[in-house]
Amino acid sequence: MKITPPIVLKKKGKEKITAITAYDYPTAIAVDRAGIDIVLVGDSLAMVVLGEETTLKATMEIMLHHLKAVSKGVKNALLAVDMPFGSYHTGEEKAVENAIKLVREGNAEAVKIEGVEKKESMIEKIVNSEIPVMGHLGLTPQSVIKMGGYKIQGKTEEEINQLISQAKKLESLGVFSIVLEGIPEETAKLITESINIPTIGIGAGRYCDGQILVLHDLIGLNYDRTPSFVREYANVKGIIEKAIRNYIEDIKTGKFPSEKEVFFLKK
Ligand code: KIV
């Protein structure tokens, strides 16, 4: 079944929402075939597949490049994409233009935007352009410099109340779901119970309406630090390295290629 924003909305309180990132064609096919609800082309791709230090390095050009590849592999999941740093910070018209570009050229079905303060009117304009918007609150990686590092948010009463009011604001702007990242689960629970749109957590505990993880963390294809909230369901880097070691060995010992793996002149 094709997942749409209204279907995601209807799952709140009834069924957990499943989400994951993907950055290329084969992994897009894999996650879609597995039956995931939402595939996000996250700006985390700057770190995960391009080796950058932060997500700030992702540009519109880079996001579109990966989004196009992922869109060819996704059939049933809702395809969402991050609006990268700088693509919605230089004026509302530019933001709407960039959101439209991600939909028209990249086949995105929703865009994700970090934060809400001072962005209300811009978010409203994108929603009014018929583009479904996902919010993102808490530890928002595009604010890493301002936050002074990747720090858990929503710990004090003041921060908790601020997050609840931000989530309510996003709901009133017409956003169809909100990613909650890097916050205590008690805070995520309070937010989730305060709004009628689904929350999708990453490092936000058990009480969100759904969960999202970075694909490469989940499958064990991450050579950098794996966050403590991640569950590794496979060790793909081990499988890849073993395969390549076997390949090297087979070349060196003359086992590859074999007779079955070569062409012959026609007799
Ligand atoms: O960029 C990303 O992958 C994300 C998810 C982790 C939510 O924003």
mmCIF file of C-alpha atoms and ligand atoms in Angstrom:
data_model
loop_
_atom_site.group_PDB
_atom_site.id
_atom_site.type_symbol
_atom_site.label_atom_id
_atom_site.label_comp_id
_atom_site.label_asym_id
_atom_site.label_seq_id
_atom_site.Cartn_x
_atom_site.Cartn_y
_atom_site.Cartn_z
ATOM 1 C CA MET A 1 0.000 0.000 0.000
ATOM 2 C CA LYS A 2 1.273 3.473 -0.868
ATOM 3 C CA ILE A 3 1.919 5.498 2.293
ATOM 4 C CA THR A 4 0.756 9.108 2.167
ATOM 5 C CA PRO A 5 0.833 11.939 4.751
ATOM 6 C CA PRO A 6 -2.867 11.367 5.673
ATOM 7 C CA ILE A 7 -2.101 7.681 6.307
ATOM 8 C CA VAL A 8 0.845 8.668 8.540
ATOM 9 C CA LEU A 9 -1.431 11.058 10.441
ATOM 10 C CA LYS A 10 -4.090 8.390 10.946
ATOM 11 C CA LYS A 11 -1.588 5.998 12.500
ATOM 12 C CA LYS A 12 -1.270 8.177 15.614
ATOM 13 C CA GLY A 13 -2.513 6.296 18.640
ATOM 14 C CA LYS A 14 -3.292 3.211 16.555
ATOM 15 C CA GLU A 15 -0.113 1.831 15.034
ATOM 16 C CA LYS A 16 3.584 2.679 15.389
ATOM 17 C CA ILE A 17 5.122 4.521 12.440
ATOM 18 C CA THR A 18 8.356 3.108 11.014
ATOM 19 C CA ALA A 19 10.929 5.330 9.341
ATOM 20 C CA ILE A 20 14.517 5.099 8.168
ATOM 21 C CA THR A 21 17.010 7.047 6.069
ATOM 22 C CA ALA A 22 18.281 6.002 2.638
ATOM 23 C CA TYR A 23 20.694 7.780 0.367
ATOM 24 C CA ASP A 24 20.941 5.676 -2.792
ATOM 25 C CA TYR A 25 19.014 3.422 -5.192
ATOM 26 C CA PRO A 26 19.825 -0.093 -3.868
ATOM 27 C CA THR A 27 19.243 0.747 -0.208
ATOM 28 C CA ALA A 28 16.036 2.571 -1.181
ATOM 29 C CA ILE A 29 14.768 -0.624 -2.805
ATOM 30 C CA ALA A 30 15.799 -2.674 0.242
ATOM 31 C CA VAL A 31 14.061 -0.505 2.834
ATOM 32 C CA ASP A 32 10.952 -0.119 0.663
ATOM 33 C CA ARG A 33 10.709 -3.880 0.058
ATOM 34 C CA ALA A 34 11.072 -4.476 3.793
ATOM 35 C CA GLY A 35 7.877 -2.460 4.271
ATOM 36 C CA ILE A 36 9.034 0.743 5.959
ATOM 37 C CA ASP A 37 6.429 3.563 6.194
ATOM 38 C CA ILE A 38 8.704 6.570 5.613
ATOM 39 C CA VAL A 39 12.029 6.821 3.787
ATOM 40 C CA LEU A 40 13.923 9.997 4.612
ATOM 41 C CA VAL A 41 16.746 11.263 2.448
ATOM 42 C CA GLY A 42 18.334 12.899 5.459
ATOM 43 C CA ASP A 43 20.983 15.574 5.341
ATOM 44 C CA SER A 44 22.851 13.133 7.591
ATOM 45 C CA LEU A 45 24.073 11.835 4.232
ATOM 46 C CA ALA A 46 26.759 14.541 4.425
ATOM 47 C CA MET A 47 28.253 12.697 7.414
ATOM 48 C CA VAL A 48 27.181 9.096 6.733
ATOM 49 C CA VAL A 49 28.080 8.692 3.062
ATOM 50 C CA LEU A 50 30.199 11.771 2.285
ATOM 51 C CA GLY A 51 32.402 11.660 5.396
ATOM 52 C CA GLU A 52 31.792 15.273 6.443
ATOM 53 C CA GLU A 53 31.958 16.417 10.080
ATOM 54 C CA THR A 54 28.441 17.905 10.207
ATOM 55 C CA THR A 55 25.193 18.005 8.230
ATOM 56 C CA LEU A 56 25.881 21.671 7.455
ATOM 57 C CA LYS A 57 27.820 20.551 4.365
ATOM 58 C CA ALA A 58 24.727 19.179 2.622
ATOM 59 C CA THR A 59 23.572 21.469 -0.197
ATOM 60 C CA MET A 60 20.476 21.529 -2.404
ATOM 61 C CA GLU A 61 22.540 20.062 -5.231
ATOM 62 C CA ILE A 62 23.775 17.163 -3.077
ATOM 63 C CA MET A 63 20.309 16.483 -1.636
ATOM 64 C CA LEU A 64 18.715 16.459 -5.090
ATOM 65 C CA HIS A 65 21.389 14.127 -6.429
ATOM 66 C CA HIS A 66 20.694 11.523 -3.722
ATOM 67 C CA LEU A 67 16.936 12.136 -3.634
ATOM 68 C CA LYS A 68 16.622 11.362 -7.356
ATOM 69 C CA ALA A 69 18.415 8.045 -6.875
ATOM 70 C CA VAL A 70 16.314 7.099 -3.825
ATOM 71 C CA SER A 71 13.056 8.069 -5.559
ATOM 72 C CA LYS A 72 13.746 5.501 -8.267
ATOM 73 C CA GLY A 73 13.827 2.753 -5.651
ATOM 74 C CA VAL A 74 10.913 3.759 -3.405
ATOM 75 C CA LYS A 75 7.470 2.546 -4.435
ATOM 76 C CA ASN A 76 5.296 2.218 -1.330
ATOM 77 C CA ALA A 77 6.948 4.281 1.400
ATOM 78 C CA LEU A 78 6.364 7.991 1.808
ATOM 79 C CA LEU A 79 9.457 9.711 0.437
ATOM 80 C CA ALA A 80 10.603 12.624 2.594
ATOM 81 C CA VAL A 81 13.703 14.759 2.241
ATOM 82 C CA ASP A 82 15.565 17.161 4.472
ATOM 83 C CA MET A 83 15.698 20.766 3.399
ATOM 84 C CA PRO A 84 19.445 21.291 3.820
ATOM 85 C CA PHE A 85 21.138 24.041 5.823
ATOM 86 C CA GLY A 86 20.935 27.323 3.922
ATOM 87 C CA SER A 87 18.043 26.248 1.691
ATOM 88 C CA TYR A 88 15.394 27.887 3.927
ATOM 89 C CA HIS A 89 17.444 30.507 5.744
ATOM 90 C CA THR A 90 17.745 33.221 3.117
ATOM 91 C CA GLY A 91 14.157 34.277 2.646
ATOM 92 C CA GLU A 92 10.712 32.734 2.475
ATOM 93 C CA GLU A 93 10.444 32.861 -1.318
ATOM 94 C CA LYS A 94 13.729 31.034 -1.714
ATOM 95 C CA ALA A 95 12.586 28.438 0.837
ATOM 96 C CA VAL A 96 9.334 27.772 -1.059
ATOM 97 C CA GLU A 97 11.281 27.663 -4.335
ATOM 98 C CA ASN A 98 13.683 25.088 -2.894
ATOM 99 C CA ALA A 99 10.870 22.969 -1.445
ATOM 100 C CA ILE A 100 9.140 22.962 -4.844
ATOM 101 C CA LYS A 101 12.437 21.967 -6.489
ATOM 102 C CA LEU A 102 12.783 18.966 -4.156
ATOM 103 C CA VAL A 103 9.265 17.861 -5.099
ATOM 104 C CA ARG A 104 9.366 18.659 -8.806
ATOM 105 C CA GLU A 105 12.919 17.577 -9.637
ATOM 106 C CA GLY A 106 13.586 15.061 -6.884
ATOM 107 C CA ASN A 107 10.108 13.488 -6.534
ATOM 108 C CA ALA A 108 9.947 14.176 -2.786
ATOM 109 C CA GLU A 109 6.510 13.735 -1.217
ATOM 110 C CA ALA A 110 7.345 15.692 1.928
ATOM 111 C CA VAL A 111 10.084 18.008 3.147
ATOM 112 C CA LYS A 112 11.548 18.102 6.655
ATOM 113 C CA ILE A 113 12.508 21.392 8.276
ATOM 114 C CA GLU A 114 14.426 21.825 11.540
ATOM 115 C CA GLY A 115 13.040 24.174 14.191
ATOM 116 C CA VAL A 116 10.085 26.531 14.169
ATOM 117 C CA GLU A 117 10.958 29.793 15.946
ATOM 118 C CA LYS A 118 11.019 32.679 13.425
ATOM 119 C CA LYS A 119 10.178 30.159 10.699
ATOM 120 C CA GLU A 120 6.390 30.054 11.211
ATOM 121 C CA SER A 121 5.457 32.090 8.162
ATOM 122 C CA MET A 122 7.933 30.239 5.938
ATOM 123 C CA ILE A 123 6.610 26.837 7.067
ATOM 124 C CA GLU A 124 3.040 28.037 6.471
ATOM 125 C CA LYS A 125 3.947 29.152 2.940
ATOM 126 C CA ILE A 126 5.450 25.761 2.117
ATOM 127 C CA VAL A 127 2.380 23.975 3.532
ATOM 128 C CA ASN A 128 0.180 26.341 1.491
ATOM 129 C CA SER A 129 2.173 25.382 -1.603
ATOM 130 C CA GLU A 130 0.642 21.893 -1.197
ATOM 131 C CA ILE A 131 3.902 20.415 0.079
ATOM 132 C CA PRO A 132 3.576 18.184 3.160
ATOM 133 C CA VAL A 133 5.998 19.301 5.873
ATOM 134 C CA MET A 134 7.604 17.259 8.656
ATOM 135 C CA GLY A 135 8.863 19.201 11.639
ATOM 136 C CA HIS A 136 12.044 18.411 13.574
ATOM 137 C CA LEU A 137 12.545 19.516 17.187
ATOM 138 C CA GLY A 138 14.983 18.865 20.025
ATOM 139 C CA LEU A 139 18.564 18.162 19.067
ATOM 140 C CA THR A 140 18.457 19.680 15.594
ATOM 141 C CA PRO A 141 21.835 18.931 13.967
ATOM 142 C CA GLN A 142 21.772 22.019 11.720
ATOM 143 C CA SER A 143 21.998 24.076 14.949
ATOM 144 C CA VAL A 144 25.134 22.250 16.133
ATOM 145 C CA ILE A 145 27.241 25.418 16.300
ATOM 146 C CA LYS A 146 24.574 27.386 18.181
ATOM 147 C CA MET A 147 23.947 24.467 20.596
ATOM 148 C CA GLY A 148 27.691 24.140 21.270
ATOM 149 C CA GLY A 149 27.753 20.486 20.175
ATOM 150 C CA TYR A 150 25.344 17.562 19.951
ATOM 151 C CA LYS A 151 23.684 17.991 23.350
ATOM 152 C CA ILE A 152 20.509 16.362 24.659
ATOM 153 C CA GLN A 153 17.741 18.983 24.667
ATOM 154 C CA GLY A 154 14.516 19.324 26.647
ATOM 155 C CA LYS A 155 15.939 18.609 30.117
ATOM 156 C CA THR A 156 14.769 21.574 32.193
ATOM 157 C CA GLU A 157 11.165 22.579 32.861
ATOM 158 C CA GLU A 158 11.676 25.677 30.752
ATOM 159 C CA GLU A 159 13.063 23.662 27.816
ATOM 160 C CA ILE A 160 10.275 21.080 28.117
ATOM 161 C CA ASN A 161 7.575 23.767 28.039
ATOM 162 C CA GLN A 162 9.325 25.426 25.108
ATOM 163 C CA LEU A 163 9.379 22.146 23.145
ATOM 164 C CA ILE A 164 5.689 21.494 23.877
ATOM 165 C CA SER A 165 4.766 24.969 22.681
ATOM 166 C CA GLN A 166 6.953 24.547 19.559
ATOM 167 C CA ALA A 167 5.271 21.229 18.757
ATOM 168 C CA LYS A 168 1.818 22.812 19.170
ATOM 169 C CA LYS A 169 2.902 25.655 16.913
ATOM 170 C CA LEU A 170 4.045 23.199 14.231
ATOM 171 C CA GLU A 171 0.716 21.376 14.493
ATOM 172 C CA SER A 172 -1.188 24.636 14.055
ATOM 173 C CA LEU A 173 0.886 25.428 10.960
ATOM 174 C CA GLY A 174 -0.322 22.241 9.279
ATOM 175 C CA VAL A 175 2.764 20.062 9.680
ATOM 176 C CA PHE A 176 1.804 16.355 9.400
ATOM 177 C CA SER A 177 4.404 14.847 11.752
ATOM 178 C CA ILE A 178 7.348 15.879 13.913
ATOM 179 C CA VAL A 179 10.731 14.203 14.349
ATOM 180 C CA LEU A 180 11.858 14.459 17.983
ATOM 181 C CA GLU A 181 15.604 14.001 18.307
ATOM 182 C CA GLY A 182 17.902 13.695 21.312
ATOM 183 C CA ILE A 183 15.503 14.401 24.165
ATOM 184 C CA PRO A 184 14.624 12.476 27.361
ATOM 185 C CA GLU A 185 11.746 10.048 26.841
ATOM 186 C CA GLU A 186 9.648 11.764 29.519
ATOM 187 C CA THR A 187 9.853 14.984 27.491
ATOM 188 C CA ALA A 188 9.029 13.147 24.252
ATOM 189 C CA LYS A 189 6.030 11.523 25.980
ATOM 190 C CA LEU A 190 4.696 14.898 27.145
ATOM 191 C CA ILE A 191 5.092 16.348 23.637
ATOM 192 C CA THR A 192 3.486 13.295 22.024
ATOM 193 C CA GLU A 193 0.504 13.532 24.373
ATOM 194 C CA SER A 194 0.135 17.293 23.760
ATOM 195 C CA ILE A 195 -0.467 17.145 20.015
ATOM 196 C CA ASN A 196 -2.713 15.334 17.546
ATOM 197 C CA ILE A 197 -0.039 14.779 14.906
ATOM 198 C CA PRO A 198 2.449 11.902 15.180
ATOM 199 C CA THR A 199 5.902 12.239 16.684
ATOM 200 C CA ILE A 200 8.733 10.164 15.258
ATOM 201 C CA GLY A 201 11.610 9.714 17.653
ATOM 202 C CA ILE A 202 15.330 9.276 17.272
ATOM 203 C CA GLY A 203 17.052 9.080 20.629
ATOM 204 C CA ALA A 204 13.745 10.222 22.137
ATOM 205 C CA GLY A 205 12.600 7.071 23.910
ATOM 206 C CA ARG A 206 9.699 4.663 23.733
ATOM 207 C CA TYR A 207 6.626 6.869 23.807
ATOM 208 C CA CYS A 208 6.833 8.529 20.398
ATOM 209 C CA ASP A 209 4.281 7.536 17.760
ATOM 210 C CA GLY A 210 7.071 6.132 15.608
ATOM 211 C CA GLN A 211 10.825 5.679 15.356
ATOM 212 C CA ILE A 212 13.456 6.652 12.817
ATOM 213 C CA LEU A 213 17.111 5.601 12.610
ATOM 214 C CA VAL A 214 19.943 6.253 10.197
ATOM 215 C CA LEU A 215 20.149 3.169 7.966
ATOM 216 C CA HIS A 216 23.939 2.841 8.198
ATOM 217 C CA ASP A 217 23.828 2.869 12.023
ATOM 218 C CA LEU A 218 21.121 0.183 12.085
ATOM 219 C CA ILE A 219 22.885 -2.162 9.653
ATOM 220 C CA GLY A 220 26.358 -1.650 11.135
ATOM 221 C CA LEU A 221 27.913 0.205 8.220
ATOM 222 C CA ASN A 222 29.121 3.104 10.279
ATOM 223 C CA TYR A 223 32.860 3.573 10.858
ATOM 224 C CA ASP A 224 32.366 6.499 13.218
ATOM 225 C CA ARG A 225 30.871 6.494 16.705
ATOM 226 C CA THR A 226 27.502 4.751 16.896
ATOM 227 C CA PRO A 227 25.113 6.653 19.172
ATOM 228 C CA SER A 228 23.947 4.792 22.307
ATOM 229 C CA PHE A 229 20.261 4.938 21.251
ATOM 230 C CA VAL A 230 20.984 2.901 18.103
ATOM 231 C CA ARG A 231 20.310 -0.826 17.888
ATOM 232 C CA GLU A 232 22.603 -2.540 15.375
ATOM 233 C CA TYR A 233 20.542 -5.197 13.585
ATOM 234 C CA ALA A 234 23.426 -6.367 11.383
ATOM 235 C CA ASN A 235 27.156 -6.021 10.884
ATOM 236 C CA VAL A 236 27.298 -5.109 7.223
ATOM 237 C CA LYS A 237 30.784 -3.627 7.419
ATOM 238 C CA GLY A 238 32.017 -7.001 8.684
ATOM 239 C CA ILE A 239 30.269 -8.773 5.786
ATOM 240 C CA ILE A 240 31.735 -6.335 3.230
ATOM 241 C CA GLU A 241 35.256 -6.554 4.639
ATOM 242 C CA LYS A 242 35.119 -10.373 4.729
ATOM 243 C CA ALA A 243 33.917 -10.509 1.108
ATOM 244 C CA ILE A 244 36.712 -8.185 -0.024
ATOM 245 C CA ARG A 245 39.349 -10.174 1.931
ATOM 246 C CA ASN A 246 38.104 -13.356 0.192
ATOM 247 C CA TYR A 247 38.217 -11.595 -3.186
ATOM 248 C CA ILE A 248 41.807 -10.429 -2.615
ATOM 249 C CA GLU A 249 42.811 -13.928 -1.526
ATOM 250 C CA ASP A 250 41.140 -15.536 -4.579
ATOM 251 C CA ILE A 251 42.916 -13.160 -6.990
ATOM 252 C CA LYS A 252 46.264 -13.807 -5.332
ATOM 253 C CA THR A 253 45.846 -17.579 -5.326
ATOM 254 C CA GLY A 254 44.522 -17.685 -8.899
ATOM 255 C CA LYS A 255 41.042 -18.899 -7.850
ATOM 256 C CA PHE A 256 39.364 -15.850 -9.387
ATOM 257 C CA PRO A 257 38.386 -15.761 -12.160
ATOM 258 C CA SER A 258 37.538 -19.394 -12.711
ATOM 259 C CA GLU A 259 36.601 -21.057 -16.000
ATOM 260 C CA LYS A 260 32.929 -20.143 -15.363
ATOM 261 C CA GLU A 261 33.803 -16.456 -15.022
ATOM 262 C CA VAL A 262 35.651 -15.856 -18.321
ATOM 263 C CA PHE A 263 34.685 -15.405 -21.979
ATOM 264 C CA PHE A 264 36.053 -17.687 -24.743
ATOM 265 C CA LEU A 265 36.440 -17.224 -28.480
ATOM 266 C CA LYS A 266 33.522 -18.905 -30.249
ATOM 267 C CA LYS A 267 34.587 -22.223 -31.696
HETATM 268 O O1 KIV B 1 19.280 13.728 8.581
HETATM 269 C C1 KIV B 1 18.728 12.765 9.115
HETATM 270 O O2 KIV B 1 19.042 11.605 8.849
HETATM 271 C C2 KIV B 1 17.666 13.033 10.077
HETATM 272 C C3 KIV B 1 17.133 11.873 10.854
HETATM 273 C C4 KIV B 1 18.159 11.313 11.707
HETATM 274 C C5 KIV B 1 15.920 12.204 11.586
HETATM 275 O O3 KIV B 1 17.263 14.143 10.230
#
